[in-house]
C-alpha atoms as one frame of an Amber mdcrd trajectory, in Angstrom:
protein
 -33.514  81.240 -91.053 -30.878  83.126 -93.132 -28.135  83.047 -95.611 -25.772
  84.451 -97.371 -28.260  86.297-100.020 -27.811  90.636 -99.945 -30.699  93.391
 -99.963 -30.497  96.196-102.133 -32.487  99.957-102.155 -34.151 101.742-104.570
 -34.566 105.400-106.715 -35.060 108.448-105.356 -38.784 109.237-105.612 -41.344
 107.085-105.847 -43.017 109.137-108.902 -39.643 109.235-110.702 -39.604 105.800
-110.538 -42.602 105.440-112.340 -41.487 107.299-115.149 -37.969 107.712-115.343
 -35.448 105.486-117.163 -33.960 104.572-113.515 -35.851 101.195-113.542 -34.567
  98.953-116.176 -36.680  95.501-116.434 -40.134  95.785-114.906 -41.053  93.780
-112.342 -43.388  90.879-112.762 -44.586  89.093-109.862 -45.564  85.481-110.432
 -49.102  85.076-109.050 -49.231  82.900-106.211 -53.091  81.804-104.652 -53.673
  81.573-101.283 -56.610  80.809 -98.861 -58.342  82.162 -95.807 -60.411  80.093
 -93.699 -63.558  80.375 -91.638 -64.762  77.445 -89.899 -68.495  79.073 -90.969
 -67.175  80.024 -94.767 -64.919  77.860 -95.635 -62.069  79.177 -97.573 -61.990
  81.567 -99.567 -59.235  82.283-102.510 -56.697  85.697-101.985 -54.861  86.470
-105.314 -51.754  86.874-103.501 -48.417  86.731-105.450 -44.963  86.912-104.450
 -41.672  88.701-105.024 -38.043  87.728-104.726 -35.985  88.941-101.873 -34.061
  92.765-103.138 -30.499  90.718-103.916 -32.113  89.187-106.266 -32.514  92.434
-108.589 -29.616  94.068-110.101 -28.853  97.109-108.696 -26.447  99.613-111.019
 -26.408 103.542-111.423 -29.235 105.563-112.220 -28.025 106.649-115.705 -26.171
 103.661-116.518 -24.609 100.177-116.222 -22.156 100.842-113.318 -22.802  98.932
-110.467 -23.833 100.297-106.894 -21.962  96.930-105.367 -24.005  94.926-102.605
 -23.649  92.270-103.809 -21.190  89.496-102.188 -18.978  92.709-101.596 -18.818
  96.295-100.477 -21.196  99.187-101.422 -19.853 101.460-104.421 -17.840 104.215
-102.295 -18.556 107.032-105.055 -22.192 105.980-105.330 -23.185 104.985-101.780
 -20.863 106.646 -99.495 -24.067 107.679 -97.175 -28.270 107.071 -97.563 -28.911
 109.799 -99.649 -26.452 109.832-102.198 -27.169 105.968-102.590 -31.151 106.396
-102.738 -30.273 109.020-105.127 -27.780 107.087-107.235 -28.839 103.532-107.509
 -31.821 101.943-108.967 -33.774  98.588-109.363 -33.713  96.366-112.209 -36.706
  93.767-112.205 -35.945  89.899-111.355 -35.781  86.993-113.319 -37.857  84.804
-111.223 -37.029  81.923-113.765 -33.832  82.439-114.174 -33.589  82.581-110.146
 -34.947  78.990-109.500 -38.305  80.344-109.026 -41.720  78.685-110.477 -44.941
  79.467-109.692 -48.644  77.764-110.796 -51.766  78.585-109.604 -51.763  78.122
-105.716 -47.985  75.741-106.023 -44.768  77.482-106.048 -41.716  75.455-106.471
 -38.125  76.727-105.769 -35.320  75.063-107.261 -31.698  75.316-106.069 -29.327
  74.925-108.842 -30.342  76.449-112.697 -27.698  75.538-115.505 -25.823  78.583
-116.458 -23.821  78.600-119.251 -23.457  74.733-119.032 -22.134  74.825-115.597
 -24.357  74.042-112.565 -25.111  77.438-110.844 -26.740  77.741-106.752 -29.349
  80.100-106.877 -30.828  79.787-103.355 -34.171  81.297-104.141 -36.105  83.140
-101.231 -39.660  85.178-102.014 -41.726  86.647-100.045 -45.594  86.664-100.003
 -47.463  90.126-101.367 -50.786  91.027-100.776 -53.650  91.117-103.500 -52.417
  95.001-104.633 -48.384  93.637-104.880 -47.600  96.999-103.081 -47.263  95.690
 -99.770 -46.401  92.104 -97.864 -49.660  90.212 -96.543 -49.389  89.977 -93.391
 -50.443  86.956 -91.105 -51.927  87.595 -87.404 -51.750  83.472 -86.306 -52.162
  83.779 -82.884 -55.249  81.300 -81.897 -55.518  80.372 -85.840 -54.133  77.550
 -87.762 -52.035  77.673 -91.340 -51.683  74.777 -93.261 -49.769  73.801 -96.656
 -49.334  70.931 -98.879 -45.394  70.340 -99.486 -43.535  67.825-101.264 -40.088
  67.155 -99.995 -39.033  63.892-102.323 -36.224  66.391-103.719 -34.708  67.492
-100.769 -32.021  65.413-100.065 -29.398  65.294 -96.928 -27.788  69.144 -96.174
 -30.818  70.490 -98.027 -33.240  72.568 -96.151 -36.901  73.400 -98.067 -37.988
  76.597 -95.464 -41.566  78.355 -94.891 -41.618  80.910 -91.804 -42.795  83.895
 -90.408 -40.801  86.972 -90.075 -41.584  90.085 -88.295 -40.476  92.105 -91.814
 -42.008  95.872 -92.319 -45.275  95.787 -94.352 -44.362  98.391 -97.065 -40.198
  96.874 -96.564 -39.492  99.911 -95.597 -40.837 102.291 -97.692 -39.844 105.484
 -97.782 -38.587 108.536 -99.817 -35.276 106.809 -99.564 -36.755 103.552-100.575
 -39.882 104.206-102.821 -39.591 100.778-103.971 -40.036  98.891-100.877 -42.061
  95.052-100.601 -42.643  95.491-104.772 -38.962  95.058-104.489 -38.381  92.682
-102.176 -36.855  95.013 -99.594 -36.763  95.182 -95.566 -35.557  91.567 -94.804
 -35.028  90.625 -91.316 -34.678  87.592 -89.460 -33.748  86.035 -85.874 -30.058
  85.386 -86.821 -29.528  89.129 -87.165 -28.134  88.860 -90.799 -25.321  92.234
 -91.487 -26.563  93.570 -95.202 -25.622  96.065 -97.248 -28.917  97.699 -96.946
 -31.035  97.393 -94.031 -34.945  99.055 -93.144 -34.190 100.494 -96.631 -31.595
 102.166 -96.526 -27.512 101.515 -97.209 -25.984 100.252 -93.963 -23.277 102.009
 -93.744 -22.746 101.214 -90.296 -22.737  97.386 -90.842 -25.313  96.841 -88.433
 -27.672  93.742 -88.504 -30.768  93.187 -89.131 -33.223  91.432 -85.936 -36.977
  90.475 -85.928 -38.380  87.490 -84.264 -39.102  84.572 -86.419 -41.116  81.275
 -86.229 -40.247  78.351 -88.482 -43.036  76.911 -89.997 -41.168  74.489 -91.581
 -37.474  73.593 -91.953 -36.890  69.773 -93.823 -35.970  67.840 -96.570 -36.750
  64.648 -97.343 -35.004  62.536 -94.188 -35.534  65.200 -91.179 -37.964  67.940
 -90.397 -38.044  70.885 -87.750 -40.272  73.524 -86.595 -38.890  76.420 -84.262
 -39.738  79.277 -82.368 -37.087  82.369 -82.236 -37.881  85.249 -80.254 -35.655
  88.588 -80.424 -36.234  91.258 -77.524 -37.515  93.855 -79.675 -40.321  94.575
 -81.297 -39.945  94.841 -85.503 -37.023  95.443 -87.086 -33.879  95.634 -84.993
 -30.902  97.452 -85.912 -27.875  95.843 -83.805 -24.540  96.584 -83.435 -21.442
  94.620 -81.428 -22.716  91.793 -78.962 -26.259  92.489 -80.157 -25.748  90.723
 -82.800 -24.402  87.469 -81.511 -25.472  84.398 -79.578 -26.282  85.888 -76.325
 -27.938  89.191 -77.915 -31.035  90.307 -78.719 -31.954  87.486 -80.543 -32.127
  83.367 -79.611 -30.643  82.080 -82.880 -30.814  78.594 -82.183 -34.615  78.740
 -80.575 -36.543  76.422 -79.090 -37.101  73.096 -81.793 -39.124  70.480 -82.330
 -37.594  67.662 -84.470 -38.858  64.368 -84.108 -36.356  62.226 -84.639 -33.358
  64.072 -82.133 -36.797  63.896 -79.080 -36.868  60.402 -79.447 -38.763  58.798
 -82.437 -37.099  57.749 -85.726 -39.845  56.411 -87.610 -41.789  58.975 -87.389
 -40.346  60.961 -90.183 -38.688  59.710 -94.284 -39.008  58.527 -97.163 -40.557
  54.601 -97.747 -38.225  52.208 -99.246 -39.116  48.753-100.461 -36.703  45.994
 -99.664 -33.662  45.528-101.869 -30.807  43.142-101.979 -28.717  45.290-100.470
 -31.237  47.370 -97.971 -33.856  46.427 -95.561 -37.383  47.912 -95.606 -38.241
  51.025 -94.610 -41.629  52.198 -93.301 -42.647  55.731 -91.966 -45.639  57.178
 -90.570 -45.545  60.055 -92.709 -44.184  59.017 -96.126 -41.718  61.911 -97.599
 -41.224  60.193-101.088 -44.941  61.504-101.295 -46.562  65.064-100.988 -48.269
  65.425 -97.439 -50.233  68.554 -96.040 -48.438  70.322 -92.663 -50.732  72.350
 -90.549 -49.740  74.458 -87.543 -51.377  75.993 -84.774 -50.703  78.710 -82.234
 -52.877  78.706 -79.090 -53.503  80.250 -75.638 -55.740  77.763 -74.494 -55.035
  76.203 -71.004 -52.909  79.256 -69.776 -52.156  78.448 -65.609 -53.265  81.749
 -64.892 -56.052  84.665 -65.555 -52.708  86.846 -65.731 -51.472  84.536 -69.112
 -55.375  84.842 -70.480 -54.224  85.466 -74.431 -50.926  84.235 -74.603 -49.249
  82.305 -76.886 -48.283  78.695 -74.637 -48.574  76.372 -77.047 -47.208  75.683
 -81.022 -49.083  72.209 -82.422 -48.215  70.250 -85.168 -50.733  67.972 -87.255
 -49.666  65.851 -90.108 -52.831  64.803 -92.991 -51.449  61.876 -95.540 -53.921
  60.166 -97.474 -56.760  61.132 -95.944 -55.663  60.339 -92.441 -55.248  63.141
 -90.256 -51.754  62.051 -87.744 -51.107  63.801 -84.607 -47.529  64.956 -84.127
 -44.916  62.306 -82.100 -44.897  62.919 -79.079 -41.139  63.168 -77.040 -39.533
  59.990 -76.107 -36.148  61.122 -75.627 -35.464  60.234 -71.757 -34.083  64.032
 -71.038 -36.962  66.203 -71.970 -40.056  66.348 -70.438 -42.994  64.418 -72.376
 -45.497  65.593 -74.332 -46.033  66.609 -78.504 -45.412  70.669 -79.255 -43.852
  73.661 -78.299 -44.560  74.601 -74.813 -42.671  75.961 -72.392 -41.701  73.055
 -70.605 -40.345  71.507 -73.466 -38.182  74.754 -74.280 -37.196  75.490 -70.711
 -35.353  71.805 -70.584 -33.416  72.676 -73.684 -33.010  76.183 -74.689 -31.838
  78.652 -71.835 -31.332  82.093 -74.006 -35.475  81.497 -74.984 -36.892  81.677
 -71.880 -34.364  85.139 -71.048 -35.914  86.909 -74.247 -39.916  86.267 -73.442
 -40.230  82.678 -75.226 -43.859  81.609 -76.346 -45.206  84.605 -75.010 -42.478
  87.546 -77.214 -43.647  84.783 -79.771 -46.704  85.625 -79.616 -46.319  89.113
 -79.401 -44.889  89.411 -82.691 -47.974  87.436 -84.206 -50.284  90.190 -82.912
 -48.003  92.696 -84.820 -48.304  90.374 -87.991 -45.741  88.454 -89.845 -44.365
  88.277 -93.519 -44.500  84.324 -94.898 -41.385  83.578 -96.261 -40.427  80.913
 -98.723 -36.748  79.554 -98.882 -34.431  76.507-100.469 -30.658  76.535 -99.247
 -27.931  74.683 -98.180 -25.215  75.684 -95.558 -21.728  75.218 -96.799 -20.080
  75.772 -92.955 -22.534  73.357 -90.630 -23.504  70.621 -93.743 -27.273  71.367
 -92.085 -25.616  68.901 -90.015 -27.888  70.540 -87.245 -30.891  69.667 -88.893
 -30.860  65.811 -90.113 -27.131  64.772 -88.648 -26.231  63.117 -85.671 -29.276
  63.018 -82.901 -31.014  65.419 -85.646 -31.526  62.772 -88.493 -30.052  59.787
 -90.430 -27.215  61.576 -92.469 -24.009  61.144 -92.705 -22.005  64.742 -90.885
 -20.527  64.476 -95.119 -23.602  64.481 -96.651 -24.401  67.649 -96.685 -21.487
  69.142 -98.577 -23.034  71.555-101.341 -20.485  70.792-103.608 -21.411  66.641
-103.045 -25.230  67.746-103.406 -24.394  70.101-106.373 -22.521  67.310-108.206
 -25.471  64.202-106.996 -28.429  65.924-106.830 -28.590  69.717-109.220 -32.154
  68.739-109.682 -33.051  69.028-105.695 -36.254  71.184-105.394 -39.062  71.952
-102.770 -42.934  72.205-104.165 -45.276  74.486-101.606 -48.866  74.574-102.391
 -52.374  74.887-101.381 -51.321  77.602 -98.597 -54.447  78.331 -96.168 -54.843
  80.100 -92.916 -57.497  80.902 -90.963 -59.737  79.302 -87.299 -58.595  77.109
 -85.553 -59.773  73.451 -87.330 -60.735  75.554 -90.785 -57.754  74.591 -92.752
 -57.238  70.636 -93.134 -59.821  67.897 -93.811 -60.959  66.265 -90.772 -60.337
  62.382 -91.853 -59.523  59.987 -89.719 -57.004  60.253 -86.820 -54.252  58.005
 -85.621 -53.800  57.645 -81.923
């Protein structure tokens, strides 16, 4: 789950930081509550909060205004021509989280992506990351045999736009170090499973334009007419620095995963938005209802392994739906070339997604989620592929046109994505048990 937003690094020590004139605006990071569940405790509230990804804080010279570059262009030759004269020239400027598309209430974060600039209609693209209760370091979730659900509302999201929550397997402190004293405060260490090339990369300038690999799992990828959750597995552990072939298709990484979207395995009523009956439109009725807000819960289990020798492994990603009080289970495959059934297993990605069974599949998945993941929060829209991938063709109802930024920018600047009520925990602790549809 990437795009085209930069990292940046930091001052030179950590101390000097503090209490130098290096850091401009301080940053401020929007409280954002979060739950962990016990099927014996309940839930219990974390005050959690979150920080914008590193692009999103200016980045200029230590005793000045000139900027270090980075941003949708080259690194400053005279002020980052290697790591240490860059940690030891540039420095961090807080971010404007409002400014950036970025609200957050309580336990509901919304991310918006246009702002008006100037009068003109401006793409922001928000993405934050979560921080633990201390905002020095990312929480990290361990979601192997547990659950995490989240309430979302989607009504915004219209065709080519893509509301995103997933797991990345990002350094805790972002890369700390006395090259990067600034680290997860500042939004730094981003990694993903398409193997993004930044200017900065495990904290430090990449001068050596290498990318940037760690296996990811997509919670949740969806607007308002399609939906997707999707396991990508890289063939190294943490943070991968690749170079060449590495980086591409066939390398370290499987960039397009293994997916589960309803309406390209089979079912297309599953899935969008209710519409009464107009003169010029039939009825439409879905099982779950995207004009309204609806709570997604996922879980990540080892039960039924085939074998002692699998005891532990991750086999299985589920999906559970919970719309006015009425718990659904995910629809299952009807799509006459894959093999039946409702989630991720390994059948279902074997029939579909060759490069995911090479690097490991469920079970590098789950590898990673013993290591612990960052949760990351994301609004975008792809001006190459229209998102035609996700809710195009056998993916969804829209048109391949649709999702043109410049035809969402122009019908829709107010599209938005509203996370909240984020829990994880046991399996069956983190969604009320009402009633459930067969």
């Amino acid at each position: 789950m990437w795009y085209l937003h930069v990292a940046a690094t930091a001052v030179w020590l950590l101390a000097s930081q503090a209490a130098a004139q290096g850091v401009g605006n301080s940053e401020v990071h929007p409280k954002l509550s979060t739950e962990k569940c016990t099927l014996k405790g309940g839930c219990v509230k974390q005050d959690t909060s979150i920080v914008l990804d590193a692009s999103f804080h200016g980045l200029r010279h230590v005793n000045g205004t000139d900027k270090c570059g980075g941003y949708g262009g080259a690194l400053s030759k005279q002020l980052c021509p290697d790591h240490e004269s860059c940690a030891r020239n540039c420095v961090f400027d807080g971010a404007d989280y409002e400014g950036s598309g970025v609200s957050a209430n309580g336990s509901s974060l919304t991310l918006n992506m246009y702002m008006q600039r100037n009068g003109n209609t401006t793409s922001v693209s928000p993405r934050v990351y979560l921080l633990d209760a201390e905002e020095n370091d990312y929480e990290m979730l361990y979601l192997k045999n547990a659950e995490i659900s989240f309430d979302v509302d989607v009504s915004k999201l219209v065709c080519g736009m893509n509301g995103a929550m997933y797991l990345a397997e990002m350094n805790k402190t972002g890369a700390r170090s006395a090259l990067n004293p600034a680290g997860a405060q500042y939004g730094t260490g981003y990694c993903d499973a398409q193997c993004p090339k930044l200017p900065f990369i495990d904290g430090v300038a990449n001068i050596a334009a290498k990318g940037a690999c760690c296996n990811e799992m997509d919670l949740w990828e969806a607007n308002a007419l399609a939906s997707s959750f999707t396991a990508h597995p890289c063939g190294h552990p943490g943070v991968f620095q690749c170079t060449g072939d590495q980086c591409e298709s066939l390398g370290v990484c499987d960039k397009s995963g293994c997916a589960y979207n309803t309406w390209r395995l089979g079912n297309t009523t599953y899935y969008g938005p209710n519409k009464a009956a107009t003169s010029d439109s039939a009825a439409s009725e879905f099982t779950i209802d995207t004009t309204r807000p609806f709570t997604v819960t996922t879980q990540f289990l080892t039960s039924y392994n085939p074998s002692p020798i699998w005891k532990g492994m991750l086999n299985e990603v589920r999906r559970l739906y919970v719309q006015d009080g009425v718990v659904y289970e995910n629809s299952p495959v009807t799509a006459p070339d894959m093999p039946p059934g409702d989630s991720l297993r390994m059948s279902h990605c074997q029939a579909g997604a060759a490069v995911f069974e090479e690097l490991g599949g469920l079970t590098t998945s789950g590898a990673a989620m013993d290591r612990g993941q960052v949760l990351v929060f994301s609004i975008w829209n792809d001006d190459r592929q229209f998102m035609n991938w996700l809710d195009a063709g056998k993916a969804g109802p829209c048109t391949y046109e649709e999702g043109n930024p410049e035809v969402i920018r122009k019908n829709s600047p107010g599209t938005s994505v509203t996370f909240s009520n984020i829990r994880w925990g046991e399996i069956g602790s983190t969604y009320s048990n009402g009633t459930k549809t067969k």
